[in-house]
Short mmCIF file of N, CA and C and ligand atoms in Angstrom, two decimals:
data_model
loop_
_atom_site.label_atom_id
_atom_site.label_comp_id
_atom_site.label_asym_id
_atom_site.label_seq_id
_atom_site.Cartn_x
_atom_site.Cartn_y
_atom_site.Cartn_z
N MET P 1 92.40 13.19 26.00
CA MET P 1 91.58 13.75 24.92
C MET P 1 92.24 15.02 24.39
N ASP P 2 92.30 15.15 23.07
CA ASP P 2 92.83 16.38 22.47
C ASP P 2 91.92 17.53 22.85
N ASN P 3 92.54 18.66 23.10
CA ASN P 3 91.78 19.89 23.29
C ASN P 3 90.93 19.93 24.55
N CYS P 4 91.21 19.07 25.51
CA CYS P 4 90.51 19.12 26.80
C CYS P 4 91.42 19.81 27.81
N LEU P 5 90.95 20.92 28.36
CA LEU P 5 91.76 21.70 29.31
C LEU P 5 92.24 20.85 30.48
N PHE P 6 91.35 20.06 31.07
CA PHE P 6 91.76 19.32 32.26
C PHE P 6 92.65 18.14 31.91
N CYS P 7 92.49 17.51 30.73
CA CYS P 7 93.46 16.50 30.30
C CYS P 7 94.85 17.12 30.15
N LYS P 8 94.90 18.35 29.65
CA LYS P 8 96.19 19.03 29.49
C LYS P 8 96.80 19.37 30.85
N ILE P 9 95.96 19.76 31.81
CA ILE P 9 96.46 20.03 33.17
C ILE P 9 96.98 18.75 33.80
N ILE P 10 96.23 17.65 33.66
CA ILE P 10 96.67 16.36 34.21
C ILE P 10 98.02 15.96 33.61
N ALA P 11 98.18 16.19 32.30
CA ALA P 11 99.42 15.82 31.61
C ALA P 11 100.58 16.76 31.94
N GLY P 12 100.28 17.89 32.59
CA GLY P 12 101.32 18.86 32.92
C GLY P 12 101.62 19.82 31.78
N ASP P 13 100.80 19.78 30.73
CA ASP P 13 101.02 20.67 29.58
C ASP P 13 100.54 22.09 29.87
N ILE P 14 99.60 22.21 30.81
CA ILE P 14 99.14 23.52 31.29
C ILE P 14 99.39 23.53 32.80
N PRO P 15 100.00 24.61 33.33
CA PRO P 15 100.35 24.60 34.75
C PRO P 15 99.12 24.68 35.65
N SER P 16 99.25 24.10 36.83
CA SER P 16 98.19 24.19 37.84
C SER P 16 98.86 24.12 39.21
N THR P 17 98.08 24.48 40.22
CA THR P 17 98.58 24.34 41.60
C THR P 17 98.04 23.04 42.14
N LYS P 18 98.86 22.00 42.02
CA LYS P 18 98.42 20.65 42.41
C LYS P 18 98.34 20.53 43.92
N VAL P 19 97.27 19.91 44.41
CA VAL P 19 97.17 19.64 45.85
C VAL P 19 97.16 18.14 46.13
N TYR P 20 96.88 17.32 45.13
CA TYR P 20 96.82 15.87 45.36
C TYR P 20 96.90 15.14 44.03
N GLU P 21 97.54 13.97 44.05
CA GLU P 21 97.56 13.13 42.85
C GLU P 21 97.74 11.68 43.26
N ASP P 22 97.00 10.79 42.60
CA ASP P 22 97.27 9.35 42.72
C ASP P 22 97.04 8.73 41.35
N GLU P 23 96.93 7.39 41.32
CA GLU P 23 96.80 6.69 40.04
C GLU P 23 95.53 7.11 39.28
N TYR P 24 94.49 7.49 40.01
CA TYR P 24 93.18 7.73 39.40
C TYR P 24 92.77 9.20 39.37
N VAL P 25 93.36 9.99 40.23
CA VAL P 25 92.83 11.32 40.53
C VAL P 25 93.92 12.38 40.45
N PHE P 26 93.55 13.57 39.95
CA PHE P 26 94.41 14.75 39.99
C PHE P 26 93.57 15.88 40.59
N ALA P 27 94.13 16.61 41.52
CA ALA P 27 93.38 17.70 42.16
C ALA P 27 94.25 18.94 42.22
N PHE P 28 93.64 20.09 41.94
CA PHE P 28 94.38 21.35 41.86
C PHE P 28 93.45 22.50 42.25
N ARG P 29 94.06 23.64 42.57
CA ARG P 29 93.26 24.79 43.03
C ARG P 29 92.56 25.45 41.84
N ASP P 30 91.28 25.78 42.08
CA ASP P 30 90.51 26.50 41.05
C ASP P 30 91.14 27.88 40.83
N ILE P 31 91.24 28.26 39.56
CA ILE P 31 91.88 29.54 39.20
C ILE P 31 91.02 30.73 39.63
N ASN P 32 89.75 30.48 39.91
CA ASN P 32 88.82 31.55 40.28
C ASN P 32 88.04 31.13 41.53
N PRO P 33 88.73 31.09 42.69
CA PRO P 33 88.12 30.49 43.87
C PRO P 33 86.93 31.29 44.41
N VAL P 34 85.92 30.57 44.88
CA VAL P 34 84.74 31.22 45.46
C VAL P 34 84.75 31.14 46.99
N ALA P 35 85.78 30.54 47.56
CA ALA P 35 85.89 30.39 49.01
C ALA P 35 87.38 30.19 49.32
N PRO P 36 87.78 30.27 50.61
CA PRO P 36 89.20 30.14 50.94
C PRO P 36 89.82 28.84 50.42
N VAL P 37 89.06 27.76 50.44
CA VAL P 37 89.51 26.51 49.82
C VAL P 37 88.58 26.20 48.65
N HIS P 38 89.14 26.08 47.48
CA HIS P 38 88.37 25.71 46.28
C HIS P 38 89.27 24.85 45.40
N VAL P 39 89.08 23.56 45.51
CA VAL P 39 89.92 22.57 44.81
C VAL P 39 89.05 21.84 43.80
N LEU P 40 89.60 21.62 42.61
CA LEU P 40 88.92 20.81 41.60
C LEU P 40 89.50 19.40 41.65
N VAL P 41 88.64 18.44 41.84
CA VAL P 41 89.05 17.03 41.95
C VAL P 41 88.60 16.33 40.68
N VAL P 42 89.57 15.81 39.93
CA VAL P 42 89.36 15.41 38.54
C VAL P 42 89.82 13.97 38.33
N PRO P 43 89.00 13.13 37.70
CA PRO P 43 89.48 11.78 37.37
C PRO P 43 90.50 11.84 36.25
N LYS P 44 91.52 10.97 36.31
CA LYS P 44 92.55 10.99 35.26
C LYS P 44 92.02 10.42 33.94
N GLN P 45 90.95 9.67 33.98
CA GLN P 45 90.31 9.24 32.74
C GLN P 45 89.39 10.36 32.25
N HIS P 46 89.39 10.59 30.93
CA HIS P 46 88.52 11.63 30.39
C HIS P 46 87.07 11.13 30.36
N ILE P 47 86.32 11.51 31.39
CA ILE P 47 84.87 11.27 31.46
C ILE P 47 84.23 12.64 31.26
N PRO P 48 83.40 12.84 30.24
CA PRO P 48 82.94 14.20 29.93
C PRO P 48 82.12 14.86 31.04
N CYS P 49 81.24 14.10 31.68
CA CYS P 49 80.35 14.72 32.66
C CYS P 49 79.71 13.60 33.50
N ALA P 50 78.96 14.00 34.53
CA ALA P 50 78.34 13.01 35.42
C ALA P 50 77.41 12.08 34.65
N ASP P 51 76.82 12.60 33.60
CA ASP P 51 75.88 11.83 32.80
C ASP P 51 76.55 10.69 32.04
N ALA P 52 77.88 10.73 31.95
CA ALA P 52 78.62 9.70 31.22
C ALA P 52 79.21 8.66 32.17
N VAL P 53 78.88 8.73 33.46
CA VAL P 53 79.38 7.75 34.42
C VAL P 53 78.59 6.45 34.27
N ASP P 54 79.31 5.32 34.16
CA ASP P 54 78.66 4.01 34.10
C ASP P 54 79.58 3.00 34.76
N SER P 55 79.23 1.72 34.67
CA SER P 55 79.98 0.70 35.40
C SER P 55 81.41 0.56 34.87
N SER P 56 81.69 1.06 33.66
CA SER P 56 83.05 0.94 33.12
C SER P 56 84.01 1.98 33.71
N ASN P 57 83.48 3.06 34.29
CA ASN P 57 84.37 4.14 34.76
C ASN P 57 84.06 4.62 36.18
N SER P 58 83.08 4.00 36.84
CA SER P 58 82.66 4.52 38.14
C SER P 58 83.73 4.37 39.22
N LEU P 59 84.72 3.49 38.99
CA LEU P 59 85.83 3.40 39.95
C LEU P 59 86.51 4.77 40.08
N TYR P 60 86.62 5.48 38.97
CA TYR P 60 87.26 6.80 39.00
C TYR P 60 86.47 7.78 39.87
N VAL P 61 85.16 7.65 39.84
CA VAL P 61 84.32 8.51 40.67
C VAL P 61 84.53 8.17 42.15
N ALA P 62 84.55 6.88 42.45
CA ALA P 62 84.79 6.46 43.83
C ALA P 62 86.14 6.99 44.32
N LYS P 63 87.14 6.89 43.45
CA LYS P 63 88.48 7.36 43.84
C LYS P 63 88.50 8.88 44.03
N CYS P 64 87.69 9.59 43.26
CA CYS P 64 87.58 11.05 43.48
C CYS P 64 87.07 11.33 44.88
N PHE P 65 86.07 10.57 45.33
CA PHE P 65 85.52 10.82 46.66
C PHE P 65 86.46 10.37 47.77
N GLU P 66 87.24 9.32 47.53
CA GLU P 66 88.29 8.97 48.50
C GLU P 66 89.28 10.13 48.60
N ALA P 67 89.64 10.70 47.46
CA ALA P 67 90.59 11.81 47.44
C ALA P 67 90.00 13.03 48.14
N ILE P 68 88.72 13.30 47.92
CA ILE P 68 88.07 14.45 48.55
C ILE P 68 88.21 14.37 50.07
N ALA P 69 87.99 13.20 50.64
CA ALA P 69 88.10 13.06 52.10
C ALA P 69 89.53 13.34 52.56
N LYS P 70 90.50 12.87 51.79
CA LYS P 70 91.91 13.10 52.16
C LYS P 70 92.27 14.59 52.03
N ILE P 71 91.86 15.19 50.92
CA ILE P 71 92.20 16.60 50.69
C ILE P 71 91.53 17.47 51.75
N ALA P 72 90.28 17.17 52.08
CA ALA P 72 89.57 17.95 53.09
C ALA P 72 90.33 17.93 54.42
N LYS P 73 90.82 16.77 54.79
CA LYS P 73 91.61 16.68 56.04
C LYS P 73 92.89 17.51 55.90
N ALA P 74 93.57 17.36 54.76
CA ALA P 74 94.84 18.08 54.56
C ALA P 74 94.63 19.60 54.55
N GLU P 75 93.46 20.03 54.09
CA GLU P 75 93.18 21.47 54.00
C GLU P 75 92.54 22.01 55.28
N GLY P 76 92.36 21.14 56.28
CA GLY P 76 91.83 21.58 57.57
C GLY P 76 90.34 21.87 57.58
N LEU P 77 89.60 21.15 56.75
CA LEU P 77 88.15 21.40 56.64
C LEU P 77 87.36 20.52 57.61
N GLU P 78 87.83 20.46 58.87
CA GLU P 78 87.18 19.55 59.82
C GLU P 78 85.76 20.00 60.18
N ASN P 79 85.43 21.25 59.88
CA ASN P 79 84.09 21.76 60.20
C ASN P 79 83.08 21.53 59.08
N GLY P 80 83.55 20.94 57.99
CA GLY P 80 82.64 20.65 56.88
C GLY P 80 83.02 21.37 55.59
N TYR P 81 82.34 21.02 54.55
CA TYR P 81 82.65 21.58 53.22
C TYR P 81 81.52 21.21 52.28
N ARG P 82 81.65 21.69 51.04
CA ARG P 82 80.64 21.39 50.03
C ARG P 82 81.33 20.76 48.82
N VAL P 83 80.69 19.74 48.24
CA VAL P 83 81.16 19.13 47.00
C VAL P 83 80.09 19.41 45.94
N ILE P 84 80.54 20.00 44.83
CA ILE P 84 79.60 20.38 43.77
C ILE P 84 80.03 19.76 42.44
N ASN P 85 79.08 19.25 41.71
CA ASN P 85 79.31 18.86 40.32
C ASN P 85 78.29 19.57 39.44
N ASN P 86 78.78 20.29 38.47
CA ASN P 86 77.92 20.90 37.46
C ASN P 86 77.90 19.98 36.25
N CYS P 87 76.71 19.65 35.75
CA CYS P 87 76.60 18.70 34.63
C CYS P 87 75.84 19.33 33.48
N GLY P 88 76.53 19.43 32.35
CA GLY P 88 75.87 19.86 31.12
C GLY P 88 75.52 21.33 31.08
N GLU P 89 74.88 21.70 30.02
CA GLU P 89 74.60 23.12 29.75
C GLU P 89 73.71 23.73 30.83
N ASP P 90 72.61 23.08 31.15
CA ASP P 90 71.71 23.64 32.16
C ASP P 90 72.34 23.61 33.55
N GLY P 91 73.28 22.68 33.76
CA GLY P 91 73.97 22.61 35.05
C GLY P 91 75.09 23.62 35.18
N GLY P 92 75.39 24.32 34.09
CA GLY P 92 76.43 25.35 34.14
C GLY P 92 77.84 24.81 33.98
N GLN P 93 77.99 23.58 33.46
CA GLN P 93 79.32 23.01 33.28
C GLN P 93 80.04 23.74 32.15
N THR P 94 81.26 24.23 32.45
CA THR P 94 82.02 24.97 31.43
C THR P 94 83.21 24.17 30.90
N VAL P 95 83.71 23.22 31.67
CA VAL P 95 84.81 22.35 31.22
C VAL P 95 84.27 20.93 31.14
N MET P 96 84.29 20.38 29.92
CA MET P 96 83.61 19.09 29.71
C MET P 96 84.54 17.92 30.01
N HIS P 97 85.07 17.93 31.20
CA HIS P 97 85.82 16.80 31.78
C HIS P 97 85.32 16.74 33.22
N LEU P 98 84.71 15.63 33.60
CA LEU P 98 84.09 15.50 34.92
C LEU P 98 84.99 16.04 36.03
N HIS P 99 84.43 16.82 36.91
CA HIS P 99 85.21 17.34 38.04
C HIS P 99 84.26 17.68 39.19
N PHE P 100 84.81 17.60 40.38
CA PHE P 100 84.08 17.93 41.59
C PHE P 100 84.75 19.14 42.24
N HIS P 101 83.94 20.15 42.53
CA HIS P 101 84.43 21.32 43.25
C HIS P 101 84.39 20.98 44.74
N LEU P 102 85.53 21.06 45.41
CA LEU P 102 85.61 20.92 46.87
C LEU P 102 85.79 22.32 47.42
N ILE P 103 84.77 22.79 48.14
CA ILE P 103 84.71 24.19 48.55
C ILE P 103 84.54 24.26 50.06
N GLY P 104 85.33 25.11 50.70
CA GLY P 104 85.19 25.25 52.15
C GLY P 104 86.13 26.29 52.71
N GLY P 105 86.30 26.22 54.03
CA GLY P 105 87.16 27.18 54.71
C GLY P 105 86.41 28.37 55.25
N THR P 106 85.08 28.35 55.09
CA THR P 106 84.23 29.39 55.64
C THR P 106 82.84 28.79 55.81
N ASP P 107 81.97 29.49 56.54
CA ASP P 107 80.58 29.02 56.65
C ASP P 107 79.88 29.33 55.33
N LEU P 108 79.63 28.31 54.55
CA LEU P 108 79.08 28.51 53.21
C LEU P 108 77.59 28.88 53.25
N GLY P 109 76.93 28.56 54.34
CA GLY P 109 75.49 28.84 54.40
C GLY P 109 74.80 28.28 53.18
N ILE P 110 73.91 29.07 52.61
CA ILE P 110 73.27 28.64 51.37
C ILE P 110 73.60 29.59 50.24
N ALA P 111 74.61 30.46 50.47
CA ALA P 111 74.87 31.53 49.49
C ALA P 111 75.68 31.06 48.30
N ILE P 112 76.55 30.08 48.48
CA ILE P 112 77.44 29.65 47.39
C ILE P 112 77.02 28.26 46.94
N ARG P 113 76.58 28.18 45.74
CA ARG P 113 76.16 26.87 45.22
C ARG P 113 76.79 26.64 43.86
P1 AMP L 1 82.52 24.15 35.85
O1 AMP L 1 81.88 25.48 35.59
O2 AMP L 1 81.83 23.32 36.88
O3 AMP L 1 82.77 23.38 34.56
O4 AMP L 1 83.92 24.47 36.51
C1 AMP L 1 85.06 24.78 35.78
C2 AMP L 1 86.00 25.42 36.76
O5 AMP L 1 87.32 25.38 36.20
C3 AMP L 1 85.71 26.89 37.07
O6 AMP L 1 85.46 27.03 38.46
C4 AMP L 1 86.98 27.62 36.62
O7 AMP L 1 87.32 28.67 37.49
C5 AMP L 1 88.01 26.51 36.65
N1 AMP L 1 89.15 26.69 35.76
C6 AMP L 1 89.12 27.03 34.45
N2 AMP L 1 90.36 27.04 33.95
C7 AMP L 1 91.21 26.71 34.96
C8 AMP L 1 92.62 26.55 35.08
N3 AMP L 1 93.46 26.74 34.04
N4 AMP L 1 93.12 26.20 36.29
C9 AMP L 1 92.30 26.02 37.35
N5 AMP L 1 90.97 26.13 37.29
C10 AMP L 1 90.42 26.48 36.13
ZN1 ZN L 2 89.68 15.56 29.55
#
């Protein structure tokens, strides 16, 4: 998609710190981390938000969660972690390309949501 920040990152037109990539998924470190590990897990197909997930694109969502399990192991998050999706204006979504925040590396308690 033209003018989509995460499509540009996936294409390599904007630099990122990549932690994982496969046919369906691109994952990179959040530029403004809220915890020691903060990775954005992004489908390579431009899906605007969780509300746009349907049977035509849900494979990409499944692949994101397969990637999350792999990245969590690679990042040493054996004690647990949090996966967050912000959807739409009220959900606080700022980049309109579906993404999952993988957050961990500390006891998150209930303070970071
Ligand atoms: P959200 O508010 O759920 O849409 O999350 C967007 C996230 O993208 C925020 O946590 C930002 O810190 C992060 N972000 C924005 N621009 C970049 C970038 N160029 N590289 C990495 N992360 C970014
Ligand atoms: Zn996009």
